[in-house]
Coordinates of C-alpha atoms and ligand atoms in Angstrom, one line a residue:
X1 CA 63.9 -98.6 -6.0
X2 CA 62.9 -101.7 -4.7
X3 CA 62.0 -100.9 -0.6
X4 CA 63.7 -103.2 1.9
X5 CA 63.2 -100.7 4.7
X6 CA 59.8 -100.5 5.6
X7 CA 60.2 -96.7 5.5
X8 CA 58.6 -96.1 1.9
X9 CA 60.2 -94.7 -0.9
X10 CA 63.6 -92.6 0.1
X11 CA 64.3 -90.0 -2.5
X12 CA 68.3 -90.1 -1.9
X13 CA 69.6 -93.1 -2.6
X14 CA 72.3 -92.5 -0.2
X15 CA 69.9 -93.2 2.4
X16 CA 68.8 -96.7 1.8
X17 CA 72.2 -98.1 3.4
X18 CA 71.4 -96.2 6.6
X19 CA 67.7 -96.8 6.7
X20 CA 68.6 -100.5 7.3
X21 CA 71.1 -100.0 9.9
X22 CA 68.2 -97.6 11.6
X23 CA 65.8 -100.3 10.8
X24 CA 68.4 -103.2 12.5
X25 CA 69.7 -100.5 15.5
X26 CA 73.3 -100.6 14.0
X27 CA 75.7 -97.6 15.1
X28 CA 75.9 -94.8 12.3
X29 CA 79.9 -94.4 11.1
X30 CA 81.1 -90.9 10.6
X31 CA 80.6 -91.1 6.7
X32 CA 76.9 -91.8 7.7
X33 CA 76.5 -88.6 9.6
X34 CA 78.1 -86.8 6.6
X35 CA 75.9 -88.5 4.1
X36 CA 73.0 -87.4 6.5
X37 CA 73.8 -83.8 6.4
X38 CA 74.5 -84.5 2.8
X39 CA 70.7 -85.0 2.3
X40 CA 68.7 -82.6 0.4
X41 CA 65.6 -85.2 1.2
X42 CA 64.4 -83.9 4.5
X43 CA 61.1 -85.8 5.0
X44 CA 63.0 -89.3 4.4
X45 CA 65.8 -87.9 7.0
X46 CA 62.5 -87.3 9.2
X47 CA 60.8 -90.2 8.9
X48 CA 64.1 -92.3 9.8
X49 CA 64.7 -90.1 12.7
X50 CA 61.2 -90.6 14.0
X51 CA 61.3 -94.1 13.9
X52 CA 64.4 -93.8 16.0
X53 CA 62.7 -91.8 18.4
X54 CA 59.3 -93.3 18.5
X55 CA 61.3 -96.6 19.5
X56 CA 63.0 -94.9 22.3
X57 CA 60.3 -92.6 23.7
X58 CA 57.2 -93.4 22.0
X59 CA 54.7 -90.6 21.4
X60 CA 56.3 -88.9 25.0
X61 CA 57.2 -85.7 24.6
X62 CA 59.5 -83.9 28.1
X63 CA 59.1 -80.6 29.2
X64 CA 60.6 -78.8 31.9
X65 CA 59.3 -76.0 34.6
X66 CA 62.9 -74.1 34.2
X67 CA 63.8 -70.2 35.2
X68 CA 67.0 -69.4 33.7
X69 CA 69.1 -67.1 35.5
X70 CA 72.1 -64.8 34.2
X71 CA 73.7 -63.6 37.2
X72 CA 76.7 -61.7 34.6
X73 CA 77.3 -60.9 31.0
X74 CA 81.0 -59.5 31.9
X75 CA 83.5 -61.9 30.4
X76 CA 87.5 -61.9 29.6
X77 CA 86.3 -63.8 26.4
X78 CA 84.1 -60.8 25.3
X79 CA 86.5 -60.3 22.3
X80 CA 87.8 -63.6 21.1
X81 CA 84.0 -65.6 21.2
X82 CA 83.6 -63.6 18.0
X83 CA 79.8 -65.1 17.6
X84 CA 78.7 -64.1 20.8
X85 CA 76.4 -60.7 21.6
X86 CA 76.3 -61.2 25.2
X87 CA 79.0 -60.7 26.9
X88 CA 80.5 -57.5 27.8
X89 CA 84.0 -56.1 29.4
X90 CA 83.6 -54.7 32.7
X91 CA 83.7 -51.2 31.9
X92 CA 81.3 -51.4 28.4
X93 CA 77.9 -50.1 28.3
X94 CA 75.3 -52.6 29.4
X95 CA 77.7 -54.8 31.4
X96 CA 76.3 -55.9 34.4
X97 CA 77.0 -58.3 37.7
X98 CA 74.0 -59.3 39.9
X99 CA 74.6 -58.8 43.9
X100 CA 73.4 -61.9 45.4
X101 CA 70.9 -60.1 46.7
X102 CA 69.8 -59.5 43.2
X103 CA 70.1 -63.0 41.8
X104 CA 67.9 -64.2 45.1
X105 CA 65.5 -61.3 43.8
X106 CA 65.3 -62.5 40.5
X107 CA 64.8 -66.2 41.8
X108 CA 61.3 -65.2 43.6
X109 CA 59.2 -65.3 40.3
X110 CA 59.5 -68.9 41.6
X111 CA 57.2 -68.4 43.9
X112 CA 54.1 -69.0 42.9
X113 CA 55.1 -70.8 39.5
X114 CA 55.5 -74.5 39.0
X115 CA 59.2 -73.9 38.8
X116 CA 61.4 -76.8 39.3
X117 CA 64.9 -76.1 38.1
X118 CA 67.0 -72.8 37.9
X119 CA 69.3 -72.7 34.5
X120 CA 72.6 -70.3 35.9
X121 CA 74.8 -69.5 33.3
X122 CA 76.9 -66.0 32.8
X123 CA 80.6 -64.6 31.7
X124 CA 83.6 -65.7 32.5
X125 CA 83.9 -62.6 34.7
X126 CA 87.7 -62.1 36.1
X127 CA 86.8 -61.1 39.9
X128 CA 83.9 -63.6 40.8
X129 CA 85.6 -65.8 43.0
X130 CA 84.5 -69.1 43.8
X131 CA 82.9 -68.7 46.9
X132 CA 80.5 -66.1 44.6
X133 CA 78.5 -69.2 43.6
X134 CA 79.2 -71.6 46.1
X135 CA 77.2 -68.8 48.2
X136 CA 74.7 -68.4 45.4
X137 CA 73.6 -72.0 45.1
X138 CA 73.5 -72.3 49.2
X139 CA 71.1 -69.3 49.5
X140 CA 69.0 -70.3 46.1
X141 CA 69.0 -73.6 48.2
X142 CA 67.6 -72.4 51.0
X143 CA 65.1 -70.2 49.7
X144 CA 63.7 -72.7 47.3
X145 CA 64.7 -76.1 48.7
X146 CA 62.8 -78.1 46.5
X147 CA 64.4 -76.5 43.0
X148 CA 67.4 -78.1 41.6
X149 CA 70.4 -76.2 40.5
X150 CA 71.7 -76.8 37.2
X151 CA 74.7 -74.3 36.6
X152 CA 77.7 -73.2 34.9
X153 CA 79.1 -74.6 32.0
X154 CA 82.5 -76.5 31.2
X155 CA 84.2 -72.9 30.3
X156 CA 83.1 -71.5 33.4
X157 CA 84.2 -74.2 35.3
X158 CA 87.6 -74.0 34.0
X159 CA 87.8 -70.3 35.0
X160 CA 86.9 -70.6 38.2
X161 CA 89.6 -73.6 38.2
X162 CA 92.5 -71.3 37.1
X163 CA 91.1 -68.2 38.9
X164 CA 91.2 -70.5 42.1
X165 CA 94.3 -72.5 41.3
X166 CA 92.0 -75.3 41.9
X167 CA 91.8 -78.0 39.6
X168 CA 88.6 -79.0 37.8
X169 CA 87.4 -82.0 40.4
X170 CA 88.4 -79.9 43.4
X171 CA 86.1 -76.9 41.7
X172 CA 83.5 -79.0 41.0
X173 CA 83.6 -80.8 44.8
X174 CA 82.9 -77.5 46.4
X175 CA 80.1 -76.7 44.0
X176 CA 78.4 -80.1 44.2
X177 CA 78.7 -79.9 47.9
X178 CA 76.8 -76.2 47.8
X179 CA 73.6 -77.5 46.1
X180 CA 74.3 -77.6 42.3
X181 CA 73.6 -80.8 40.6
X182 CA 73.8 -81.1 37.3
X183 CA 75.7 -78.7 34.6
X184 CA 73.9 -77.3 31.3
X185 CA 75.7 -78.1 27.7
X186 CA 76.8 -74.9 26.6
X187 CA 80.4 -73.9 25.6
X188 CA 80.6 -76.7 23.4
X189 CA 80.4 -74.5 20.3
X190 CA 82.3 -76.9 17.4
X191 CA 85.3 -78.9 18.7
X192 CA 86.9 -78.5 15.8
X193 CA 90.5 -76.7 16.1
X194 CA 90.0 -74.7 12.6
X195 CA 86.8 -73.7 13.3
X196 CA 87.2 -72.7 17.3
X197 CA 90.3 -70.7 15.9
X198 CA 87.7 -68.6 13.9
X199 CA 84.7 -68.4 16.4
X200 CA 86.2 -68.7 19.8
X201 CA 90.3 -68.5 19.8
X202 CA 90.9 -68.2 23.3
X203 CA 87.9 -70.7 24.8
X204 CA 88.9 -74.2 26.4
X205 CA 89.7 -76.5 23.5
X206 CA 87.1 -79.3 22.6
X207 CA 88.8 -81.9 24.6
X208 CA 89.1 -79.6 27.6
X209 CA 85.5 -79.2 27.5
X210 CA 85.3 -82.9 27.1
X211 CA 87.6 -84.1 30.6
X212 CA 85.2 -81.6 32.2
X213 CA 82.5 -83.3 31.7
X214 CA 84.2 -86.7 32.0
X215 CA 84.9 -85.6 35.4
X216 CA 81.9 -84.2 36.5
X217 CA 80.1 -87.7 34.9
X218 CA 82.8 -89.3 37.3
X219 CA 81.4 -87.1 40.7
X220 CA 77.9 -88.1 39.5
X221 CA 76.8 -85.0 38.2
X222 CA 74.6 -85.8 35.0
X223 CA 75.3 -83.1 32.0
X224 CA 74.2 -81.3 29.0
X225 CA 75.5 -81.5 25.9
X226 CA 75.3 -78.8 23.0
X227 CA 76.4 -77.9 19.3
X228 CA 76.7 -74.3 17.9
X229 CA 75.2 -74.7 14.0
X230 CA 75.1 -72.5 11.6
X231 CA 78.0 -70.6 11.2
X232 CA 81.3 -71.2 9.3
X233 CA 81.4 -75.2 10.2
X234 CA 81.4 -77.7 7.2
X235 CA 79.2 -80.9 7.9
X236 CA 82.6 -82.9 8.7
X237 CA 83.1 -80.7 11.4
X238 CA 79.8 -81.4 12.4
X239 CA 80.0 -85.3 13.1
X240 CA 83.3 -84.8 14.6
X241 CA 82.0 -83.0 17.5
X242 CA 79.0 -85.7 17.4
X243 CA 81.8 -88.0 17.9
X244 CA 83.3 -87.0 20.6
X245 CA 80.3 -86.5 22.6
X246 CA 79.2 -90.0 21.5
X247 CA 82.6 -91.9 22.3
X248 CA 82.5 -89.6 25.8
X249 CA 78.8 -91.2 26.2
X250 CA 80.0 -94.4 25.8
X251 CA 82.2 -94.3 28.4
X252 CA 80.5 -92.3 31.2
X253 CA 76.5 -92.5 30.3
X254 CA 76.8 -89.3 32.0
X255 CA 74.8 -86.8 29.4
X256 CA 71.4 -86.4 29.9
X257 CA 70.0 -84.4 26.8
X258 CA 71.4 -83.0 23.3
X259 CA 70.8 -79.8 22.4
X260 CA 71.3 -78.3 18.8
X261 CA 72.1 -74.4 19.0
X262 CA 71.2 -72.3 16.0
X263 CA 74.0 -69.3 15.8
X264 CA 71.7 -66.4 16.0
X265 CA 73.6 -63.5 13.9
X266 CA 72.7 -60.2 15.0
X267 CA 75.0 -57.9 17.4
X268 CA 78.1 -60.1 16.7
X269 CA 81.3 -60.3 15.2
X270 CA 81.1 -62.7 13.2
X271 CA 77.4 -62.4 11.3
X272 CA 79.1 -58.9 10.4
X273 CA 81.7 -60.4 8.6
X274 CA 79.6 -63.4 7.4
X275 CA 77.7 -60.8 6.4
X276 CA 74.5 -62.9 7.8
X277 CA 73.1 -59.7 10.6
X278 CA 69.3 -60.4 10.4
X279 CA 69.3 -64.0 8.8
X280 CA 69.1 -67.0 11.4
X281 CA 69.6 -70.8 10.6
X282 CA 67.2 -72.0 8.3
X283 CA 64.0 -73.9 9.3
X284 CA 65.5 -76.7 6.7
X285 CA 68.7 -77.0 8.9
X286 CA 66.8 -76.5 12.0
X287 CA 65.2 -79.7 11.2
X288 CA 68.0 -81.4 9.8
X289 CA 70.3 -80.4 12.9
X290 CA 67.5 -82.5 15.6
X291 CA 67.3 -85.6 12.8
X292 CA 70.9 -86.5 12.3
X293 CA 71.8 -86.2 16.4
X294 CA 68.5 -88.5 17.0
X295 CA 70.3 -90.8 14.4
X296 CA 73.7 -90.3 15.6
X297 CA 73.7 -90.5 19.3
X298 CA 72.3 -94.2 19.7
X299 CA 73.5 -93.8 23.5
X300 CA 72.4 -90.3 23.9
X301 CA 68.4 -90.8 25.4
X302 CA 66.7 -87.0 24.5
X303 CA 67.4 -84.3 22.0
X304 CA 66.1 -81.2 23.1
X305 CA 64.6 -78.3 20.8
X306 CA 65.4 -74.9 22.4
X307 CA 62.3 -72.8 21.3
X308 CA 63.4 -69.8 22.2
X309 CA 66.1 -69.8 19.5
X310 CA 64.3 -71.8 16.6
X311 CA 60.7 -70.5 17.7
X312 CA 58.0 -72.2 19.2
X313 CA 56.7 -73.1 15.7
X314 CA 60.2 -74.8 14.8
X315 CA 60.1 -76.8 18.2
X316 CA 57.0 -78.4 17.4
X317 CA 57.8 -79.3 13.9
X318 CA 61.0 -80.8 15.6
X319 CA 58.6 -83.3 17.3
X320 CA 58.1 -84.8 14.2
X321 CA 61.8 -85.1 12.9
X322 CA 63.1 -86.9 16.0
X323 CA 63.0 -84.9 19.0
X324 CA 61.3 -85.2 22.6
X325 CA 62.3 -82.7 24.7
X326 CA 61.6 -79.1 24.8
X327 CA 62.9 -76.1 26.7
X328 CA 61.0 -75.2 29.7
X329 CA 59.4 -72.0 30.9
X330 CA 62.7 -70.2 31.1
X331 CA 61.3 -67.1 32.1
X332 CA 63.5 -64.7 30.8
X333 CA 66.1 -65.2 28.4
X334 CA 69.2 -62.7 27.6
X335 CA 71.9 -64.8 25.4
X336 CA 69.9 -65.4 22.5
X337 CA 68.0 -62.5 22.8
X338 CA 71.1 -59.8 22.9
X339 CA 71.6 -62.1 18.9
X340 CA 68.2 -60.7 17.8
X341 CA 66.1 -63.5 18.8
X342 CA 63.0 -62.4 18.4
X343 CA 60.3 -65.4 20.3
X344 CA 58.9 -64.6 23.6
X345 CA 61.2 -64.8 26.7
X346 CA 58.7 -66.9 28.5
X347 CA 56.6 -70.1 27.9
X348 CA 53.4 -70.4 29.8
X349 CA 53.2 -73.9 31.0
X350 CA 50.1 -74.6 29.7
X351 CA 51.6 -73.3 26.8
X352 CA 54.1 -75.6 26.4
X353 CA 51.6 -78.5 27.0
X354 CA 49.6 -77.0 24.5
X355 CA 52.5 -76.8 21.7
X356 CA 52.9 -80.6 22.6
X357 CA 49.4 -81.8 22.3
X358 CA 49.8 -79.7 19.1
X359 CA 51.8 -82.1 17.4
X360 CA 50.1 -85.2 18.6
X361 CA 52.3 -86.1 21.5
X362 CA 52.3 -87.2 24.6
X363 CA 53.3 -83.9 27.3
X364 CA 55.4 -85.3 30.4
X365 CA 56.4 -82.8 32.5
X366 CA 60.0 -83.5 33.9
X367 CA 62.0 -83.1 36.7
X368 CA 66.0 -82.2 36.1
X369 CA 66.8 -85.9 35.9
X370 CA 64.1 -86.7 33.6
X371 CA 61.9 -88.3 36.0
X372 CA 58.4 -87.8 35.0
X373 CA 56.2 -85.8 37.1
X374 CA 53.4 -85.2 35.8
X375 CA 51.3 -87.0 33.1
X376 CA 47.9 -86.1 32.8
X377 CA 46.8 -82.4 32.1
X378 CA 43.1 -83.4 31.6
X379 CA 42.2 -80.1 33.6
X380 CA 44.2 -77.5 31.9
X381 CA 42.7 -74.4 30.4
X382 CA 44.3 -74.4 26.8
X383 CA 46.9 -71.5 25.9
X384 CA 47.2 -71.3 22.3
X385 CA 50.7 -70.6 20.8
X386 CA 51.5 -67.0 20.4
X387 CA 52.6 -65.8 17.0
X388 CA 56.4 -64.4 17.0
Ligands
V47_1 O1 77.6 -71.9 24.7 C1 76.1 -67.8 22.4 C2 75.3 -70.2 22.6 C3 75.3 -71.2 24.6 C4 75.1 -67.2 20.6 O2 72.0 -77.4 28.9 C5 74.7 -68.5 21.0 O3 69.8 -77.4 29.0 C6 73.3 -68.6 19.2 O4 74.3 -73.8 26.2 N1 73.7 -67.4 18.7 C7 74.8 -71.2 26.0 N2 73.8 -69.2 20.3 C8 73.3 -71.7 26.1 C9 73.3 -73.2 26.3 C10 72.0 -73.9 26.6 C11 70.8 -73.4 26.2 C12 69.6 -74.0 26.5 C13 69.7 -75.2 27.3 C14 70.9 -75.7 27.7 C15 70.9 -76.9 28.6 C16 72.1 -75.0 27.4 O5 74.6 -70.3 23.8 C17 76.7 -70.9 24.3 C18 76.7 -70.7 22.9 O6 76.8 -71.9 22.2 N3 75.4 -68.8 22.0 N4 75.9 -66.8 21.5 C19 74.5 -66.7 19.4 N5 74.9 -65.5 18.9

């Protein structure tokens, strides 16, 4: 086939028509998104999913100094998110719920690390009031003044709005005005109806999730924005709920990064009865899961590969399928973990440069708001990747 693209030869024909709208910056439709998925031709997906990236970021590659932070795993959802391993009900074995005492405890590994933003995410728990985190975030804030707080996700804001009898804005006023700043993507899941009735019945629907955001976007708190892959979604499914964060983009330019989410199957409802316990995503959709969002979100600046869930090894393969941002330190991970991840819970930052430099890239260490902090690492002492 005659090559009008510049890209080279692409083995599925199917992609030719979307190479030139990647080559002349045209918007992908919905069928395109499909047709990407579609693909069994990986390495021409890459390639037009680098260019796209390599136009917007170059050879830069963002990183993170991050601690995340699980203050609970108790949650009134523990029995309807059937894909979930870490939450618990109040009374089960292993359920816990920090003191603040505890979570200020846990936030001292700071000290002494290059730590720059804590991640707090937990349960839906149904006693933590408000005033719980509004504390939380005042006395993180004045223990560790200069580290922002990036916390609780569009579900958990929505409890805290009914347990309160609050409404979302109000919820998030008092939060903003105790020290958090931005909110992290999860609870997203799939937006689709059919598929939210199987994994998560009782969770905010997909457009709840989405006016949360609107309206944080509206109190100028920048989000994340996330997709659960892998489980019993079909592709169409897929590029719906890449939709909606796109058309929510467009109006509010208030979503920072993209993360994919590989559905990690072990200790869970639902890889018993998929019948998947032991057998994660694929590298192959891995990949294919960073390519088609750099593709698809044209207003959407970073996709970010969350090593702990696809490895290290996956993260830096993602560099070269369309992706420039990679989880931080994190510290010490329990959600994907309690699903039988099996990567380290903590990335050395040299480490992380290291996995960068790795794949020929540019390392830029970031702050919460992607502002780039630090550039040069000419004096580091390499850490080589571990194996996992
Ligand atoms: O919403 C739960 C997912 C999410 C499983 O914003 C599972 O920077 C896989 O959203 N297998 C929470 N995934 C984590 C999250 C996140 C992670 C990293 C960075 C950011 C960010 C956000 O974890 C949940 C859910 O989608 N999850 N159970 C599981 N078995």
């Amino acid at each position: 086939m005659p090559d009008s693209t510049g890209f080279g030869r692409l083995r599925d024909s199917a992609l030719q028509p979307i190479a030139e709208k990647v080559r002349a910056g045209v918007r992908l439709e919905p069928a395109d998104g499909v047709a990407l998925y579609a693909t069994s031709d990986l390495l021409g997906l890459g390639a037009l999913a680098d260019f796209a990236n390599q136009r917007q970021n170059g050879d830069r590659v963002f990183f993170s100094a991050n601690q995340h932070i699980n203050p609970t795993n108790v949650c009134v959802l523990r029995n309807t998110c059937v894909f979930c391993s870490f939450a618990r009900m109040p009374k089960e074995d292993g359920a816990y719920t920090r003191s603040l005492e505890e979570v200020y405890a846990e936030a001292e590994q700071a000290r002494g690390m290059p730590t720059r933003e804590f991640h707090i995410v937990g349960g839906l728990h149904p006693k933590l009031r408000l005033s719980y985190y509004t504390d939380m975030f005042r006395g993180l804030k004045a223990r560790h003044p200069g580290v922002h707080i990036k916390a609780l996700t569009a579900v958990e804001i929505a409890h805290l709005a009914r347990i309160e009898k609050l409404s979302i804005r109000q919820v998030l006023e008092e939060l903003k005005s105790s020290g958090l700043s931005t909110l992290p993507g999860g609870g997203a899941e799939v937006f689709s109806t059919a598929v939210r009735a199987t994994i998560a019945e009782r969770k905010l629907t997909g457009a709840e999730w989405i006016a949360v955001h609107r309206e944080a976007h509206a109190l100028g708190i920048p989000t994340n924005c996330t997709m659960l892959y892998g489980h019993v979604e079909t592709p169409e499914d897929r590029v719906e709920h890449l939709t909606m964060l796109r058309d929510l983009q467009d109006d509010t330019h208030g979503f920072l990064t993209y993360i994919p989410l590989a559905y990690h199957p072990d200790h869970n409802q639902l890889g018993e009865e998929l019948g998947r316990v032991g057998s994660a995503t694929t590298g192959y959709e891995d990949l294919k899961n960073v390519a088609v969002a750099r593709l698809y979100f044209d207003n959407i600046d970073h996709i970010k590969t969350h090593w702990p869930m696809v490895t290290p090894f996956m993260s830096q393969l993602a560099l070269a399928f369309g992706c420039d941002d990679v989880e931080g330190t994190v510290v010490y991970e329990r959600v994907y973990h309690e699903a039988g991840a099996r990567t380290d819970m903590h990335m050395p930052y040299g480490r992380l440069v290291e996995l960068i430099r790795g794949a020929g890239k540019q390392p830029v260490e970031r702050d919460s708001l992607y502002q780039p902090i630090r550039e040069s690492f000419d004096d580091m002492v390499e850490e080589p990747l571990a194996a996992v």
